[in-house]
Short mmCIF file of C-alpha atoms in Angstrom, two decimals:
data_model
loop_
_atom_site.label_atom_id
_atom_site.label_comp_id
_atom_site.label_asym_id
_atom_site.label_seq_id
_atom_site.Cartn_x
_atom_site.Cartn_y
_atom_site.Cartn_z
CA UNK A 1 77.13 112.67 79.28
CA UNK A 2 74.54 113.34 76.60
CA UNK A 3 72.32 116.36 77.29
CA UNK A 4 69.12 116.91 75.34
CA UNK A 5 65.81 118.76 75.60
CA UNK A 6 63.58 116.46 73.54
CA UNK A 7 60.26 117.90 74.72
CA UNK A 8 58.42 120.75 76.40
CA UNK A 9 55.40 120.80 78.69
CA UNK A 10 52.80 123.42 79.48
CA UNK A 11 52.50 123.49 83.26
CA UNK A 12 50.51 125.49 85.79
CA UNK A 13 52.20 127.99 88.08
CA UNK A 14 51.35 128.74 91.69
CA UNK A 15 49.05 131.64 90.78
CA UNK A 16 47.12 129.62 88.21
CA UNK A 17 49.02 130.93 85.20
CA UNK A 18 50.67 128.59 82.74
CA UNK A 19 54.27 128.43 81.54
CA UNK A 20 56.40 126.31 79.22
CA UNK A 21 58.74 123.84 80.96
CA UNK A 22 61.79 122.50 79.12
CA UNK A 23 62.56 118.90 80.02
CA UNK A 24 66.32 118.35 80.27
CA UNK A 25 67.29 114.73 79.68
CA UNK A 26 70.64 113.21 80.53
CA UNK A 27 71.44 109.97 78.71
CA UNK A 28 67.86 109.78 77.50
CA UNK A 29 66.33 110.00 81.00
CA UNK A 30 64.53 113.00 82.44
CA UNK A 31 66.85 114.88 84.80
CA UNK A 32 64.88 118.05 85.48
CA UNK A 33 62.24 120.48 84.24
CA UNK A 34 63.20 124.14 84.02
CA UNK A 35 61.69 127.38 82.85
CA UNK A 36 63.30 129.68 80.32
CA UNK A 37 63.80 132.27 83.08
CA UNK A 38 65.80 129.76 85.17
CA UNK A 39 68.14 128.99 82.27
CA UNK A 40 68.45 132.70 81.54
CA UNK A 41 69.46 133.24 85.17
CA UNK A 42 72.09 130.50 84.86
CA UNK A 43 73.37 132.09 81.67
CA UNK A 44 73.72 135.49 83.31
CA UNK A 45 75.63 133.95 86.25
CA UNK A 46 77.99 132.08 83.94
CA UNK A 47 78.55 135.21 81.86
CA UNK A 48 79.31 137.22 85.01
CA UNK A 49 81.72 134.58 86.30
CA UNK A 50 83.54 133.65 83.08
CA UNK A 51 82.98 136.56 80.70
CA UNK A 52 80.86 136.95 77.58
CA UNK A 53 83.53 135.64 75.21
CA UNK A 54 83.53 132.14 76.69
CA UNK A 55 79.78 131.67 77.08
CA UNK A 56 77.82 130.26 74.11
CA UNK A 57 74.94 132.18 72.53
CA UNK A 58 71.65 132.14 74.44
CA UNK A 59 68.20 132.48 72.80
CA UNK A 60 66.86 136.02 73.29
CA UNK A 61 63.81 137.07 75.29
CA UNK A 62 60.50 137.59 73.52
CA UNK A 63 58.04 140.34 74.39
CA UNK A 64 54.89 138.49 73.33
CA UNK A 65 53.65 134.97 74.08
CA UNK A 66 55.48 132.43 71.94
CA UNK A 67 53.71 130.54 69.18
CA UNK A 68 54.14 126.74 69.05
CA UNK A 69 56.72 127.19 66.28
CA UNK A 70 58.66 129.69 68.39
CA UNK A 71 58.54 127.35 71.40
CA UNK A 72 60.03 124.58 69.25
CA UNK A 73 62.71 126.94 67.96
CA UNK A 74 63.60 128.00 71.51
CA UNK A 75 63.70 124.35 72.60
CA UNK A 76 66.26 123.57 69.92
CA UNK A 77 68.33 126.65 70.83
CA UNK A 78 68.29 125.83 74.54
CA UNK A 79 69.30 122.24 73.81
CA UNK A 80 72.31 123.44 71.81
CA UNK A 81 73.15 125.89 74.59
CA UNK A 82 73.13 123.20 77.30
CA UNK A 83 75.20 120.87 75.14
CA UNK A 84 77.73 123.63 74.43
CA UNK A 85 78.09 124.51 78.12
CA UNK A 86 78.47 120.87 79.14
CA UNK A 87 81.07 120.16 76.46
CA UNK A 88 83.20 123.15 77.44
CA UNK A 89 85.97 121.81 79.76
CA UNK A 90 85.73 124.86 82.04
CA UNK A 91 82.02 125.62 82.05
CA UNK A 92 80.86 121.99 82.08
CA UNK A 93 82.99 121.21 85.12
CA UNK A 94 82.07 124.38 87.00
CA UNK A 95 80.30 124.23 90.33
CA UNK A 96 77.96 126.93 89.05
CA UNK A 97 76.65 124.69 86.27
CA UNK A 98 76.59 121.48 88.31
CA UNK A 99 74.89 123.01 91.35
CA UNK A 100 72.17 124.42 89.08
CA UNK A 101 71.48 120.93 87.72
CA UNK A 102 71.47 119.38 91.20
CA UNK A 103 69.01 121.94 92.53
CA UNK A 104 66.79 121.61 89.46
CA UNK A 105 66.82 117.82 89.79
CA UNK A 106 65.71 118.00 93.42
CA UNK A 107 62.98 120.55 92.68
CA UNK A 108 61.66 118.53 89.73
CA UNK A 109 61.35 115.36 91.79
CA UNK A 110 59.89 117.38 94.69
CA UNK A 111 62.12 115.71 97.26
CA UNK A 112 62.73 117.90 100.33
CA UNK A 113 66.15 118.14 101.94
CA UNK A 114 66.20 115.72 104.85
CA UNK A 115 68.33 112.97 106.35
CA UNK A 116 67.78 109.54 104.82
CA UNK A 117 69.36 106.10 104.74
CA UNK A 118 70.79 105.00 101.38
CA UNK A 119 71.95 101.48 100.51
CA UNK A 120 75.17 101.12 98.52
CA UNK A 121 75.94 97.69 97.08
CA UNK A 122 79.36 96.05 97.09
CA UNK A 123 80.49 93.57 94.47
CA UNK A 124 79.92 90.58 96.77
CA UNK A 125 76.25 91.47 97.24
CA UNK A 126 76.75 93.03 100.66
CA UNK A 127 75.00 96.35 101.27
CA UNK A 128 76.41 99.31 103.14
CA UNK A 129 73.82 101.70 104.54
CA UNK A 130 74.90 105.31 104.92
CA UNK A 131 73.03 108.21 106.51
CA UNK A 132 73.07 111.13 104.09
CA UNK A 133 71.03 114.15 103.10
CA UNK A 134 68.78 113.91 100.07
CA UNK A 135 70.67 116.94 98.74
CA UNK A 136 74.10 115.29 99.03
CA UNK A 137 75.98 115.16 95.74
CA UNK A 138 77.87 112.15 94.41
CA UNK A 139 81.16 113.08 96.06
CA UNK A 140 79.42 113.47 99.44
CA UNK A 141 77.87 110.02 99.17
CA UNK A 142 81.15 108.41 98.07
CA UNK A 143 82.90 109.98 101.06
CA UNK A 144 80.15 108.71 103.37
CA UNK A 145 80.59 105.17 102.04
CA UNK A 146 84.36 105.39 102.46
CA UNK A 147 83.90 106.58 106.06
CA UNK A 148 81.51 103.72 106.81
CA UNK A 149 83.96 101.17 105.39
CA UNK A 150 87.04 102.78 106.96
CA UNK A 151 88.50 103.21 103.47
CA UNK A 152 91.28 105.80 103.86
CA UNK A 153 91.13 109.15 102.09
CA UNK A 154 94.04 108.33 99.80
CA UNK A 155 92.09 105.42 98.26
CA UNK A 156 88.70 107.09 97.79
CA UNK A 157 89.67 108.37 94.34
CA UNK A 158 90.30 104.82 93.13
CA UNK A 159 86.59 104.03 93.44
CA UNK A 160 83.35 105.43 92.01
CA UNK A 161 79.62 104.96 92.39
CA UNK A 162 77.76 103.38 89.47
CA UNK A 163 74.07 103.13 88.72
CA UNK A 164 73.34 99.52 87.78
CA UNK A 165 70.27 97.45 86.99
CA UNK A 166 69.98 93.88 88.19
CA UNK A 167 68.02 91.50 86.01
CA UNK A 168 65.79 88.66 87.17
CA UNK A 169 68.58 86.26 86.22
CA UNK A 170 71.08 88.13 88.38
CA UNK A 171 72.74 89.77 85.38
CA UNK A 172 74.19 93.23 85.95
CA UNK A 173 73.70 96.11 83.54
CA UNK A 174 75.84 99.22 84.03
CA UNK A 175 73.68 102.26 83.33
CA UNK A 176 76.18 105.01 84.09
CA UNK A 177 78.78 106.33 86.47
CA UNK A 178 77.15 108.80 88.86
CA UNK A 179 78.22 112.32 88.02
CA UNK A 180 78.93 115.54 89.91
CA UNK A 181 75.76 117.23 88.62
CA UNK A 182 73.34 114.75 90.21
CA UNK A 183 72.09 113.76 93.65
CA UNK A 184 72.43 109.97 94.05
CA UNK A 185 69.45 109.62 96.37
CA UNK A 186 67.22 111.60 94.02
CA UNK A 187 68.55 109.74 90.97
CA UNK A 188 67.85 106.29 92.40
CA UNK A 189 64.51 107.25 93.96
CA UNK A 190 63.17 108.88 90.79
CA UNK A 191 63.56 105.59 88.90
CA UNK A 192 60.91 104.03 91.15
CA UNK A 193 62.15 100.48 90.57
CA UNK A 194 63.80 97.97 92.87
CA UNK A 195 65.86 96.72 89.90
CA UNK A 196 68.21 99.69 90.17
CA UNK A 197 71.04 99.92 92.69
CA UNK A 198 74.09 102.05 93.38
CA UNK A 199 77.27 99.99 93.23
CA UNK A 200 80.75 100.78 94.55
CA UNK A 201 83.43 99.63 92.10
CA UNK A 202 86.99 100.56 91.21
CA UNK A 203 87.15 103.38 88.68
CA UNK A 204 90.58 102.87 87.06
CA UNK A 205 91.74 100.60 84.23
CA UNK A 206 95.50 100.19 84.68
CA UNK A 207 95.98 97.10 86.85
CA UNK A 208 99.29 98.50 88.16
CA UNK A 209 97.15 100.68 90.45
CA UNK A 210 95.86 97.50 92.10
CA UNK A 211 99.06 97.49 94.13
CA UNK A 212 98.12 100.78 95.78
CA UNK A 213 94.66 99.47 96.66
CA UNK A 214 95.90 96.10 97.95
CA UNK A 215 98.30 97.76 100.39
CA UNK A 216 95.25 98.53 102.49
CA UNK A 217 93.08 95.79 103.98
CA UNK A 218 89.79 97.45 103.15
CA UNK A 219 90.94 98.18 99.61
CA UNK A 220 92.17 94.59 99.28
CA UNK A 221 88.79 93.22 100.33
CA UNK A 222 86.91 95.46 97.92
CA UNK A 223 89.17 94.50 95.02
CA UNK A 224 89.01 90.81 95.97
CA UNK A 225 85.19 90.91 96.12
CA UNK A 226 85.05 92.56 92.69
CA UNK A 227 87.43 89.99 91.17
CA UNK A 228 85.41 87.08 92.59
CA UNK A 229 82.17 88.63 91.32
CA UNK A 230 83.55 89.23 87.81
CA UNK A 231 84.71 85.61 87.61
CA UNK A 232 81.37 84.28 88.82
CA UNK A 233 79.52 86.41 86.25
CA UNK A 234 81.75 85.09 83.47
CA UNK A 235 83.25 88.50 82.76
CA UNK A 236 86.73 87.07 83.39
CA UNK A 237 87.50 83.90 81.42
CA UNK A 238 88.79 80.97 83.48
CA UNK A 239 89.74 77.46 82.32
CA UNK A 240 89.49 74.36 84.51
CA UNK A 241 93.08 74.48 85.73
CA UNK A 242 92.85 78.17 86.58
CA UNK A 243 89.54 77.60 88.32
CA UNK A 244 91.14 74.91 90.47
CA UNK A 245 94.01 77.24 91.41
CA UNK A 246 91.61 80.06 92.25
CA UNK A 247 89.46 77.81 94.40
CA UNK A 248 92.53 76.64 96.31
CA UNK A 249 93.65 80.22 96.97
CA UNK A 250 90.13 81.17 98.02
CA UNK A 251 89.99 78.31 100.52
CA UNK A 252 93.33 79.42 101.98
CA UNK A 253 92.15 83.01 102.25
CA UNK A 254 95.03 84.13 100.01
CA UNK A 255 93.33 87.23 98.63
CA UNK A 256 96.39 88.96 97.18
CA UNK A 257 97.52 85.80 95.42
CA UNK A 258 93.95 85.31 94.15
CA UNK A 259 93.98 88.81 92.63
CA UNK A 260 97.49 88.35 91.19
CA UNK A 261 96.29 85.21 89.41
CA UNK A 262 93.17 87.04 88.30
CA UNK A 263 95.34 89.73 86.70
CA UNK A 264 96.79 87.13 84.33
CA UNK A 265 93.35 86.05 83.11
CA UNK A 266 91.62 87.25 79.96
CA UNK A 267 89.30 90.25 80.48
CA UNK A 268 90.46 90.99 84.02
CA UNK A 269 89.17 94.44 84.95
CA UNK A 270 86.80 94.66 81.96
CA UNK A 271 83.18 95.83 82.13
CA UNK A 272 80.87 93.67 80.04
CA UNK A 273 77.86 95.24 78.34
CA UNK A 274 74.52 93.77 77.34
CA UNK A 275 74.16 92.27 73.83
CA UNK A 276 73.59 94.96 71.22
CA UNK A 277 73.93 95.71 67.48
CA UNK A 278 76.90 96.93 65.42
CA UNK A 279 77.54 97.74 61.77
CA UNK A 280 80.98 96.10 61.88
CA UNK A 281 82.03 94.08 60.02
CA UNK A 282 78.51 94.06 58.53
CA UNK A 283 75.34 95.98 59.29
CA UNK A 284 72.97 94.41 61.77
CA UNK A 285 75.51 92.15 63.49
CA UNK A 286 74.83 91.09 67.06
CA UNK A 287 77.73 91.92 69.36
CA UNK A 288 78.78 91.71 72.99
CA UNK A 289 81.06 94.62 73.87
CA UNK A 290 83.49 94.68 76.80
CA UNK A 291 85.60 97.65 77.89
CA UNK A 292 89.04 97.33 79.47
CA UNK A 293 92.79 97.37 78.85
CA UNK A 294 92.42 100.56 76.78
CA UNK A 295 90.14 98.91 74.25
CA UNK A 296 86.62 97.93 73.31
CA UNK A 297 86.47 94.18 72.74
CA UNK A 298 83.91 92.77 70.31
CA UNK A 299 82.36 89.29 70.23
CA UNK A 300 80.46 89.53 66.94
CA UNK A 301 77.91 87.09 65.56
CA UNK A 302 77.78 87.37 61.78
CA UNK A 303 74.61 86.76 59.74
CA UNK A 304 76.02 83.33 58.75
CA UNK A 305 76.24 82.45 62.48
CA UNK A 306 80.06 82.65 62.41
CA UNK A 307 81.59 84.21 65.53
CA UNK A 308 84.44 86.72 65.43
CA UNK A 309 86.34 88.32 68.26
CA UNK A 310 88.60 91.33 68.16
CA UNK A 311 89.42 94.63 69.80
CA UNK A 312 89.44 98.31 68.97
CA UNK A 313 92.23 100.14 70.79
CA UNK A 314 91.38 103.57 72.15
CA UNK A 315 94.76 104.72 70.83
CA UNK A 316 93.57 104.10 67.28
CA UNK A 317 90.31 106.01 67.68
CA UNK A 318 90.53 109.44 66.11
CA UNK A 319 87.31 110.55 67.79
CA UNK A 320 83.94 109.28 68.94
CA UNK A 321 80.45 110.59 69.50
CA UNK A 322 77.19 109.57 71.13
CA UNK A 323 73.87 110.36 69.47
CA UNK A 324 70.32 109.90 70.67
CA UNK A 325 67.05 109.86 68.80
CA UNK A 326 63.45 109.27 69.70
CA UNK A 327 61.71 106.40 67.96
CA UNK A 328 58.02 105.45 68.27
CA UNK A 329 57.24 102.43 70.39
CA UNK A 330 56.27 99.60 68.03
CA UNK A 331 52.48 99.63 68.06
CA UNK A 332 51.61 99.35 64.42
CA UNK A 333 51.05 103.07 63.98
CA UNK A 334 53.04 105.93 62.54
CA UNK A 335 51.99 108.42 65.21
CA UNK A 336 54.73 111.00 65.92
CA UNK A 337 56.65 110.63 69.16
CA UNK A 338 55.37 111.99 72.43
CA UNK A 339 57.01 111.77 75.84
CA UNK A 340 54.94 108.72 76.76
CA UNK A 341 55.03 106.90 73.41
CA UNK A 342 58.71 107.07 72.55
CA UNK A 343 61.82 105.05 73.12
CA UNK A 344 65.22 106.71 73.12
CA UNK A 345 67.76 105.10 70.79
CA UNK A 346 71.41 105.63 71.72
CA UNK A 347 74.40 105.04 69.46
CA UNK A 348 78.14 105.22 70.03
CA UNK A 349 80.17 105.79 66.86
CA UNK A 350 83.95 106.02 66.67
CA UNK A 351 86.32 106.69 63.78
CA UNK A 352 88.99 104.01 63.77
CA UNK A 353 92.30 103.60 61.94
CA UNK A 354 91.83 100.15 60.41
CA UNK A 355 95.16 100.25 58.59
CA UNK A 356 97.58 102.85 57.32
CA UNK A 357 95.68 105.81 55.81
CA UNK A 358 92.31 104.07 56.18
CA UNK A 359 89.82 105.41 58.70
CA UNK A 360 86.40 103.86 59.17
CA UNK A 361 83.41 104.69 61.32
CA UNK A 362 82.13 101.88 63.55
CA UNK A 363 78.71 102.25 65.18
CA UNK A 364 77.26 100.47 68.21
CA UNK A 365 73.52 100.72 68.90
CA UNK A 366 73.09 100.18 72.63
CA UNK A 367 71.22 101.70 75.56
CA UNK A 368 74.61 101.59 77.31
CA UNK A 369 76.28 103.80 74.69
CA UNK A 370 76.83 106.57 77.24
CA UNK A 371 78.51 104.18 79.66
CA UNK A 372 80.76 102.96 76.84
CA UNK A 373 81.71 106.55 76.09
CA UNK A 374 82.48 107.20 79.77
CA UNK A 375 84.74 104.15 79.76
CA UNK A 376 86.62 105.41 76.68
CA UNK A 377 87.16 108.89 78.07
CA UNK A 378 88.39 107.57 81.43
CA UNK A 379 90.88 105.34 79.59
CA UNK A 380 92.15 108.41 77.76
CA UNK A 381 92.38 110.31 81.06
CA UNK A 382 94.65 107.62 82.49
CA UNK A 383 96.81 107.53 79.37
CA UNK A 384 97.19 111.30 79.50
CA UNK A 385 98.26 111.16 83.15
CA UNK A 386 100.76 108.44 82.34
CA UNK A 387 102.05 110.31 79.28
CA UNK A 388 102.71 113.41 81.39
CA UNK A 389 104.78 111.32 83.79
CA UNK A 390 102.22 111.73 86.53
CA UNK A 391 100.27 109.31 88.67
CA UNK A 392 96.73 109.22 89.95
CA UNK A 393 98.27 109.05 93.41
CA UNK A 394 98.44 112.79 94.06
CA UNK A 395 96.92 115.20 96.52
CA UNK A 396 93.24 114.51 97.11
CA UNK A 397 91.05 117.39 96.09
CA UNK A 398 90.04 119.47 99.08
CA UNK A 399 86.35 119.49 99.74
CA UNK A 400 84.20 122.52 99.02
CA UNK A 401 83.74 124.92 101.91
CA UNK A 402 80.04 124.24 101.75
CA UNK A 403 80.36 120.48 102.25
CA UNK A 404 78.03 118.82 104.71
CA UNK A 405 79.58 117.89 108.07
CA UNK A 406 78.93 114.26 108.91
CA UNK A 407 77.37 113.38 112.21
CA UNK A 408 79.54 111.80 114.88
CA UNK A 409 77.38 108.68 114.85
CA UNK A 410 78.06 108.17 111.14
CA UNK A 411 81.77 108.89 111.35
CA UNK A 412 82.35 106.34 114.08
CA UNK A 413 80.36 103.41 112.68
CA UNK A 414 82.36 100.17 112.63
CA UNK A 415 83.13 98.56 109.30
CA UNK A 416 81.27 95.39 108.25
CA UNK A 417 82.91 92.02 109.03
CA UNK A 418 84.27 91.62 105.48
CA UNK A 419 86.20 94.87 105.54
CA UNK A 420 89.06 95.17 107.99
CA UNK A 421 90.51 98.32 109.50
CA UNK A 422 92.67 100.51 107.27
CA UNK A 423 96.39 100.93 107.21
CA UNK A 424 97.16 104.08 109.25
CA UNK A 425 99.79 105.20 106.72
CA UNK A 426 97.83 107.43 104.38
CA UNK A 427 98.94 109.31 101.30
CA UNK A 428 96.56 111.63 99.51
CA UNK A 429 95.49 111.32 95.87
CA UNK A 430 93.63 113.20 93.20
CA UNK A 431 90.53 111.74 91.59
CA UNK A 432 90.70 110.96 87.89
CA UNK A 433 89.16 113.62 85.71
CA UNK A 434 86.10 112.54 83.75
CA UNK A 435 85.22 115.88 82.28
CA UNK A 436 85.89 115.06 78.61
CA UNK A 437 82.85 114.48 76.43
CA UNK A 438 84.78 113.49 73.33
CA UNK A 439 88.41 113.06 72.46
CA UNK A 440 90.40 113.49 69.27
CA UNK A 441 93.45 111.30 69.01
CA UNK A 442 96.06 111.13 66.29
CA UNK A 443 99.37 109.40 65.75
CA UNK A 444 101.42 107.13 63.52
CA UNK A 445 100.27 103.65 62.69
CA UNK A 446 102.43 100.99 64.28
CA UNK A 447 101.20 98.42 61.77
CA UNK A 448 99.68 98.73 58.32
CA UNK A 449 98.87 95.06 58.00
CA UNK A 450 95.80 94.34 55.92
CA UNK A 451 95.05 91.41 58.21
CA UNK A 452 93.82 93.59 61.08
CA UNK A 453 90.20 92.57 60.55
CA UNK A 454 90.19 89.96 57.80
CA UNK A 455 90.70 86.83 59.90
CA UNK A 456 88.74 85.41 62.82
CA UNK A 457 90.19 88.17 64.99
CA UNK A 458 90.58 91.88 64.39
CA UNK A 459 92.96 94.02 66.36
CA UNK A 460 94.92 97.24 66.16
CA UNK A 461 97.92 99.00 67.64
CA UNK A 462 98.17 102.74 67.16
CA UNK A 463 100.57 105.29 68.57
CA UNK A 464 98.92 107.70 71.02
CA UNK A 465 100.14 111.20 70.18
CA UNK A 466 103.73 110.05 70.01
CA UNK A 467 103.47 107.27 72.60
CA UNK A 468 104.37 103.86 71.25
CA UNK A 469 102.85 100.59 72.39
CA UNK A 470 105.87 99.89 74.56
CA UNK A 471 105.09 103.03 76.53
CA UNK A 472 101.53 101.92 77.18
#
């Protein structure tokens, strides 16, 4: 997640006095407005809980009213502070930090705590309506959806909620994975557009975990619906013979066999992003990026109209970063940016081992750069679990003591016709960690061929901290 405070506002208080509000943006979108005193209070709580040595520096109080220059200086300092807290593995994942952001989000949007109905989309277009509180966090909403579908507890961690935008042509744009610091109802409502939806989709990359999901009828139906949808959208490549086989299995209702065949197809389990711009292999190239199978796949259109396809393995990426900048909306003027006259430009850049002893930065300019980064870090999470000899099928995290108790009417709702009753044999799991904001990887090149990127395809294989390709 990319945190920034690109702007401030002078707002009126309840007693008629004015104060400076600092607008916290997440991924280039306003998340909340907070006062300096609120952030100072958060800082004092974090310092009390975790000690002064761990907490980053906080801008000091001022006795007199700040000048515009001092306000700008404080804005920059607070932005660095929020980014430092978020990037710290302990502080950024703390309930103290996340609950502050959830409360601030709700207060900013002025949405009272009350019971509401929220629609969650499935991959087949079906909607599941859950009764939640406006103050329910992402985990609460995911649990409510699982309860409504009769998805057992040991499979909840295999799925996540995603914010998506549906185009007029039916195309699907993944905006981001909903995080622990936000309230899904508030997030979707604040966008004030019917184009945006919350989608339930599997959250893992290793297709070997499909077996766990398919052992349950509800899980099988969810995975089947996602596979069918990805094929229909053209995310999974299918030739005529394969299409005929898939159609036959679909007519027979052979869902497991359908998925097994899907697993053999190119780009199974990938997320496809909207067309964007890259500087590889040349600046200004149009590219379609897909994420899956521990890689970012590129379909690049060169200036001479030639098409190239290749992949960048996450195991060859030394590190990556996401940057944002405000650029004036094209209107023929050179007026400096303001909150209403600016677009946010996002870029994902990663340092890649092209061949032995040769690292190169590759940059992607895309409004989905954050989502790409989330995909990369979740791939690394899975590889780390696998490297340690573990499995994502562990004990499910116990809920917080302060979790909302679901009403009896919600808990006992029957599942929709598509989704059958669950297998009674349940084994608990742990949800994949997505706390990393950036990752540094190193290893030994498995190939120093100069042909990695010189032909029509470019590709790489790189050892992941001592793990060879055979281990992956």
